[in-house]
XYZ file of C-alpha atoms in Angstrom:
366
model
C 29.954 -22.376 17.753
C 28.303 -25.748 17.550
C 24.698 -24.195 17.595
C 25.539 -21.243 15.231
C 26.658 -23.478 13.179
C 23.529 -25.525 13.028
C 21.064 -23.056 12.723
C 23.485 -21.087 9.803
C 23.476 -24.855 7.896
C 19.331 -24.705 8.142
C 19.431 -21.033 7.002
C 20.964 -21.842 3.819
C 18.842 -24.976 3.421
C 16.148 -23.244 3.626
C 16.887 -19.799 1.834
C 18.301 -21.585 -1.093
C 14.367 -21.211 -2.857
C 14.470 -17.517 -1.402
C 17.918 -16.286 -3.042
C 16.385 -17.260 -6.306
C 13.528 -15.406 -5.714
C 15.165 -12.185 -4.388
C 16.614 -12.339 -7.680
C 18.994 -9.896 -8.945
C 18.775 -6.075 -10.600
C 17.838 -6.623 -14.534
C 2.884 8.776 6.819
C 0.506 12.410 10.709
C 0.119 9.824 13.567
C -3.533 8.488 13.466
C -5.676 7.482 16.030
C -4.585 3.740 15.875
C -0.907 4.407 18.083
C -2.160 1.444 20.321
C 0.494 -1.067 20.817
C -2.050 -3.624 20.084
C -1.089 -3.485 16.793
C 1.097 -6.578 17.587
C -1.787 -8.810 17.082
C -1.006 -11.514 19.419
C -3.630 -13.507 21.277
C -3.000 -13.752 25.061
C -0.927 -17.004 25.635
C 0.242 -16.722 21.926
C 3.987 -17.764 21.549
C 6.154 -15.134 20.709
C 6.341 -14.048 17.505
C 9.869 -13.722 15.431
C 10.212 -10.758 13.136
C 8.352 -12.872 10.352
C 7.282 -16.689 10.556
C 6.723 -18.358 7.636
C 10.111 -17.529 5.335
C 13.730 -16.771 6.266
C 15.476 -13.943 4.053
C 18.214 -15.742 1.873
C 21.851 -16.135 3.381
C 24.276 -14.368 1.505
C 27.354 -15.530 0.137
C 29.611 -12.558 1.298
C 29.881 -11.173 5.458
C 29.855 -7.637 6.180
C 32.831 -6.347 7.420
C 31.276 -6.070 10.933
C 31.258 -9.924 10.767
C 34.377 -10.873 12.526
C 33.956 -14.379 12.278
C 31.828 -14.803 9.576
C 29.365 -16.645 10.994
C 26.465 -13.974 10.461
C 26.401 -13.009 13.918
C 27.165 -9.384 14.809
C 27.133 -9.068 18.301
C 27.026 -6.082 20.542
C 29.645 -3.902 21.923
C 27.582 -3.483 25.168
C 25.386 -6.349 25.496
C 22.365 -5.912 27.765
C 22.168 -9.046 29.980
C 19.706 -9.597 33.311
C 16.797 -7.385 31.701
C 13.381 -9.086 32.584
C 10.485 -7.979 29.847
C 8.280 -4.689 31.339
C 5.370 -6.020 32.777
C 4.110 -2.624 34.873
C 1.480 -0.152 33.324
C 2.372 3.212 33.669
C -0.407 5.997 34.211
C -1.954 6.020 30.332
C -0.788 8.471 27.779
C -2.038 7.670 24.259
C 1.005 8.335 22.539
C 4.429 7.859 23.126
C 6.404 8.606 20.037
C 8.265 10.943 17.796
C 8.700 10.849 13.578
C 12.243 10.499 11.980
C 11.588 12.980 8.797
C 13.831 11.634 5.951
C 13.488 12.116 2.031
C 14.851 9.660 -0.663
C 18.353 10.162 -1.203
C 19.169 7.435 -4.040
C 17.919 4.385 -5.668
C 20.445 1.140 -6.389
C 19.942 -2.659 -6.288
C 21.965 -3.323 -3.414
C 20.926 -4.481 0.383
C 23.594 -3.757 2.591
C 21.876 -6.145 5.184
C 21.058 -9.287 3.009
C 23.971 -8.975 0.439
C 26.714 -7.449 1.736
C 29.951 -6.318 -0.131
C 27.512 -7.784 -2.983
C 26.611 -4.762 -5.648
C 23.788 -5.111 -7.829
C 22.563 -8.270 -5.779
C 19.230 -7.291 -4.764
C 16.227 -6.064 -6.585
C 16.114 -2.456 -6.453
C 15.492 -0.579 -3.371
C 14.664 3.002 -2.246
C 16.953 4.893 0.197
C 16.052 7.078 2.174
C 18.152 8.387 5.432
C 22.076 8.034 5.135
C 23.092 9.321 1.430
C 26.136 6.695 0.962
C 24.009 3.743 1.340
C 25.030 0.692 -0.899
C 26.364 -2.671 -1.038
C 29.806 -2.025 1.246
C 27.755 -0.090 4.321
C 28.918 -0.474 7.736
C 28.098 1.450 10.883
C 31.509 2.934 10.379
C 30.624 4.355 7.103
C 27.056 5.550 7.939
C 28.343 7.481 11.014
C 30.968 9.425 8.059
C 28.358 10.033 5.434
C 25.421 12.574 5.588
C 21.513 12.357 5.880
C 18.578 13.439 4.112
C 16.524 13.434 7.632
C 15.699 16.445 9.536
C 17.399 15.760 12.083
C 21.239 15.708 11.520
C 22.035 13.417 14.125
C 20.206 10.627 12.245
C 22.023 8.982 9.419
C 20.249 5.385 9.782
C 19.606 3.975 6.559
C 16.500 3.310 5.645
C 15.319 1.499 2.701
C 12.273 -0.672 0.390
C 11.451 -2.047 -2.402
C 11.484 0.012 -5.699
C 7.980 1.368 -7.069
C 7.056 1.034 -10.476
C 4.566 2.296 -12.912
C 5.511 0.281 -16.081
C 9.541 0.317 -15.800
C 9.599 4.019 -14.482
C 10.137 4.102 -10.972
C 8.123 5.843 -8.760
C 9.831 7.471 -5.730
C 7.908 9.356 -2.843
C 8.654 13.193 -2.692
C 9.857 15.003 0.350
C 10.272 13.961 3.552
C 8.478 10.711 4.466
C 7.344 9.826 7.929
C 8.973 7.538 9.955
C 7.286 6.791 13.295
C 9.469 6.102 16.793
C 6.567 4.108 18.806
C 6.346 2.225 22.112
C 5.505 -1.153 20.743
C 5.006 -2.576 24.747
C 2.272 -0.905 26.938
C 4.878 0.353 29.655
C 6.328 2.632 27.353
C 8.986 4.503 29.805
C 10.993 1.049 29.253
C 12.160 1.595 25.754
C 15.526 2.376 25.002
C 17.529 3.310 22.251
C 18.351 1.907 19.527
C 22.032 0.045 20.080
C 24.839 1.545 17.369
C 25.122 -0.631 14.844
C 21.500 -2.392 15.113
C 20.109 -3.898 11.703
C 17.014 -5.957 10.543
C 14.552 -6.832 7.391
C 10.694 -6.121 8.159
C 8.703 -8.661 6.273
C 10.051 -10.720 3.453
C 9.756 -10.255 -0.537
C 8.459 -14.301 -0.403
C 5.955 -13.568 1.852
C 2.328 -14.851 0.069
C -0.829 -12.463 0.051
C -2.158 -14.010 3.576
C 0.921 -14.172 5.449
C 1.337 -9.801 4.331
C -2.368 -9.895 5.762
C -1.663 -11.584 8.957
C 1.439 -10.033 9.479
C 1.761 -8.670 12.961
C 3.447 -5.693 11.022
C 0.493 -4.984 9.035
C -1.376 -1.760 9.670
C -3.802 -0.687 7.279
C -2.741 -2.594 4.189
C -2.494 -0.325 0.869
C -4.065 2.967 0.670
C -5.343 4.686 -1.625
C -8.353 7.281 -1.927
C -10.950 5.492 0.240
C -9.903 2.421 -0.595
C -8.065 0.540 2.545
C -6.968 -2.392 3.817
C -5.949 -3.490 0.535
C -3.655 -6.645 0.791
C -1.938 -5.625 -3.072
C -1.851 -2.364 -4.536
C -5.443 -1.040 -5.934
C -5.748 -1.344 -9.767
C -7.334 1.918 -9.993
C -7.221 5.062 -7.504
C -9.692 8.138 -7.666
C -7.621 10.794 -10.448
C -6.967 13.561 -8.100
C -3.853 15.631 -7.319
C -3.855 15.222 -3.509
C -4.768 11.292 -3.876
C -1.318 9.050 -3.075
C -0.610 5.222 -2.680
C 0.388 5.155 0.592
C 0.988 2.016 3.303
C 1.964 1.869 6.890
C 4.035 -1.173 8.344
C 5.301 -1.896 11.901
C 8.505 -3.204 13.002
C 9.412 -5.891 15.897
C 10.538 -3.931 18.874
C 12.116 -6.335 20.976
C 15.539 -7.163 21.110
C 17.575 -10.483 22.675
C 19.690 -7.823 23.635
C 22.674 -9.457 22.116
C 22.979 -9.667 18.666
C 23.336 -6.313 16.384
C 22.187 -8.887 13.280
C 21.826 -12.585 13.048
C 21.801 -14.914 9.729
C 18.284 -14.383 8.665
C 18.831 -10.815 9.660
C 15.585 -10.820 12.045
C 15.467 -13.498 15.117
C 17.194 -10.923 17.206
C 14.091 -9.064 17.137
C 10.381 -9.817 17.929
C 6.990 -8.594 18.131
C 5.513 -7.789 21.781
C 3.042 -10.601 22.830
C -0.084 -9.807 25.037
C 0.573 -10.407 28.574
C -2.129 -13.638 29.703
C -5.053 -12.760 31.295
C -4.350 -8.750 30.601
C -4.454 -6.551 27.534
C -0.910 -5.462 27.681
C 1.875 -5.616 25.056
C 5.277 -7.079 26.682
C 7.975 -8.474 25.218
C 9.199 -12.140 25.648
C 11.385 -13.549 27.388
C 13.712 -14.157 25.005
C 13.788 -11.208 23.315
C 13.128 -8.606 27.044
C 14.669 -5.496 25.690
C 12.417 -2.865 24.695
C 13.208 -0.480 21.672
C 11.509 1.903 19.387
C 9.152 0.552 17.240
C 9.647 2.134 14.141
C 6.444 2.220 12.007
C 7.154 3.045 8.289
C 4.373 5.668 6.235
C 5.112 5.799 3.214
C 3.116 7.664 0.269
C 4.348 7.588 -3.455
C 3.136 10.033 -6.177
C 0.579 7.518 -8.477
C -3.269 7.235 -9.095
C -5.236 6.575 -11.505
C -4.618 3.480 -13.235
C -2.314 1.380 -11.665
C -2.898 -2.038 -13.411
C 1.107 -1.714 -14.135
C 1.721 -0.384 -10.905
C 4.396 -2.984 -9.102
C 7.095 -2.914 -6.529
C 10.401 -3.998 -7.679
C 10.480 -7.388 -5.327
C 6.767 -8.307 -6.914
C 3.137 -7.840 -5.945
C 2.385 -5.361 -3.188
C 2.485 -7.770 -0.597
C 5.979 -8.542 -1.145
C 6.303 -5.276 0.740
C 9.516 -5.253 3.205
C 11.573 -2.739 4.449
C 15.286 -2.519 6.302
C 16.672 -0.282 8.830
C 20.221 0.246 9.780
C 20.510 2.273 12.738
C 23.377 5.334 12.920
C 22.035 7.681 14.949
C 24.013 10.204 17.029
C 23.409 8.312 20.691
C 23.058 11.712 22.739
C 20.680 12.538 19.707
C 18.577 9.298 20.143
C 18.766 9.158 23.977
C 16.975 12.797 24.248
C 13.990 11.871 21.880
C 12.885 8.686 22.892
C 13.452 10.013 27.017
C 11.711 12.907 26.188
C 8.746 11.629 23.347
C 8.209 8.413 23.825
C 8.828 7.297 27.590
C 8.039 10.557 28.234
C 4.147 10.220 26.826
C 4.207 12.811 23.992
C 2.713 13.168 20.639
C 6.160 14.577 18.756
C 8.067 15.890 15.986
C 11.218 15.607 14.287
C 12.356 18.427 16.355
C 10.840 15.937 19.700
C 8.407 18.947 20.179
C 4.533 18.217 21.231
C 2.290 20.844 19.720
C -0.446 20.132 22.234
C 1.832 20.097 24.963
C 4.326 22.960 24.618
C 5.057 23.230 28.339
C 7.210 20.454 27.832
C 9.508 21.859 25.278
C 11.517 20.168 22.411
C 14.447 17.783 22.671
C 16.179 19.509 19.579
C 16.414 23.083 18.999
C 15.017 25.017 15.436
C 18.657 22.728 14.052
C 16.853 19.642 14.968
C 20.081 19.169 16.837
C 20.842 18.746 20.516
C 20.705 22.557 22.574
């Protein structure tokens, strides 16, 4: 209790700048699946979820938070797990896409301000349709989804987009990837119940988006890419969208279902010395999906007043909350990902159809 309570007293030094600034309410898989996306340098430290900014402590617990000490651990622990370190015969991808639509918009975070309403800047929801301030795993599991895949109601959410003050919100269901993040990808596991972290961080400046090990392609938009903000002006066509892709840590200490910052249970792979392979560090040696957010919102043309609702584009975060049926879960990532296929929501591989689906024409479990 000692140490959680010093590293909870440096939280809140530190996030006291950040709470200010979080303020209150007023993507086909491409070519580029590699793990290596990590961006580590062999002999790199590991890299937490974000370096460089801490989200802001909250004053309220979730209800999960026995103690209140902003430590949610797991029911089932996974202890004695040494990071992956074999390379399995190649497969170029190893992953499946969560298909969800947006369900609601509010300016709540479940994750950061808990049992808090109207806290946080605004967010879009996609996933579980009761998302909001009072969400627990308890209440996820009883609501319903807008994936296509029943068995997923994990909440999923980001920052607001705005043209002017109208929001912009993406239409139909958005792609959300299930990736091996480490190179020996028939180690991943499932997600634990309950599991919950912040990708990025509204604070974070124009450089640290940019070197993000996270960042993908930047902002897209037309053939304009890379783009560390959004593009002040997109080509005026109806099949042109603004559209980013942003990649999740995917190792977990294998204890905690949430911490105080709400992302030092997780980290990025590292790049094994000497080798070109993606493991994850010792202190964080359980491998999970990596989920890799592709999002594309309705907007061209001018977009001088186009804005997310935390800031500039590179303020760009996201949150997951994970609620998924386990049996569900268990049969995609066996089947998709450590299994070496290129899937769909339904865990079906078009170019492999000798291997069948995980989920039958339900997108449930056969």
């Amino acid at each position: 209790m000692a140490r959680r309570s010093k590293i909870i007293s440096g939280l809140l030094m530190s996030g006291a700048l950040l709470a200010t600034s979080l303020g209150v309410a007023g993507m086909a898989s491409g070519a580029d699946n590699a793990p290596a996306r990590a961006r580590t340098s062999a002999g790199a430290p590991a890299h937490s979820a974000h370096q460089g900014h801490t989200m802001a402590p909250s004053t309220a617990v979730s209800a999960e938070d026995r103690d209140s000490d902003g430590f949610i651990m797991a029911k089932a622990p996974v202890t004695g797990v040494k990071p992956a370190v074999k390379a399995p015969p190649h497969r170029y991808f190893h992953e499946f896409q969560a298909n969800c639509s947006v369900s609601h918009t509010r300016p709540d975070d479940p994750i950061v301000y808990p049992n808090q309403p109207g806290k946080s800047h605004d967010h879009t929801f996609m996933g579980n349709t009761t998302t909001d301030a009072r969400t627990t795993t308890d209440s996820l599991k009883r609501g319903n989804t807008t994936c296509k895949a029943p068995g997923d109601k994990s909440a999923y959410w980001m920052p607001t987009l705005f043209k002017g003050n109208t929001p912009v919100l993406p239409v139909g269901p958005q792609v959300i990837y299930y990736k091996a993040g480490v190179t020996d990808y028939t180690s991943v596991r499932p997600f634990p119940e309950g599991l919950r972290y912040v990708v990025g961080s509204p604070l974070q400046s124009a450089e640290e988006f940019r070197r993000h090990p996270g960042f993908v392609e930047g902002w897209e938009c037309g053939d304009s890419f890379f783009n560390v903000d959004i593009p002040k002006n997109c080509p005026t066509a109806r099949d042109v969208q603004l559209n980013i892709r942003f990649q999740a840590p995917s190792c977990w200490d294998g204890k905690h279902l949430d911490t105080p910052d709400h992302q030092s249970h997780m980290s990025y792979p590292t790049v094994k010395p000497g080798t070109n392979d993606n493991v994850c560090p010792s202190s964080h040696p359980v491998a999970l999906p990596m989920i890799e957010f592709k999002m594309a919102w309705p907007v061209n043309g001018d977009m001088s007043q186009v804005r997310l609702a935390s800031g500039a584009g590179y303020s760009f975060h996201y949150d997951f909350f994970n609620a998924w049926d386990a049996p569900t879960l268990k049969a995609l990532v066996d089947h998709c990902v450590v299994g070496g296929l290129q899937c769909n929501a339904r865990g079906y591989d078009e170019t492999h159809p000798e291997a069948g689906a995980a989920l039958d024409e339900n997108y449930e479990l056969p």
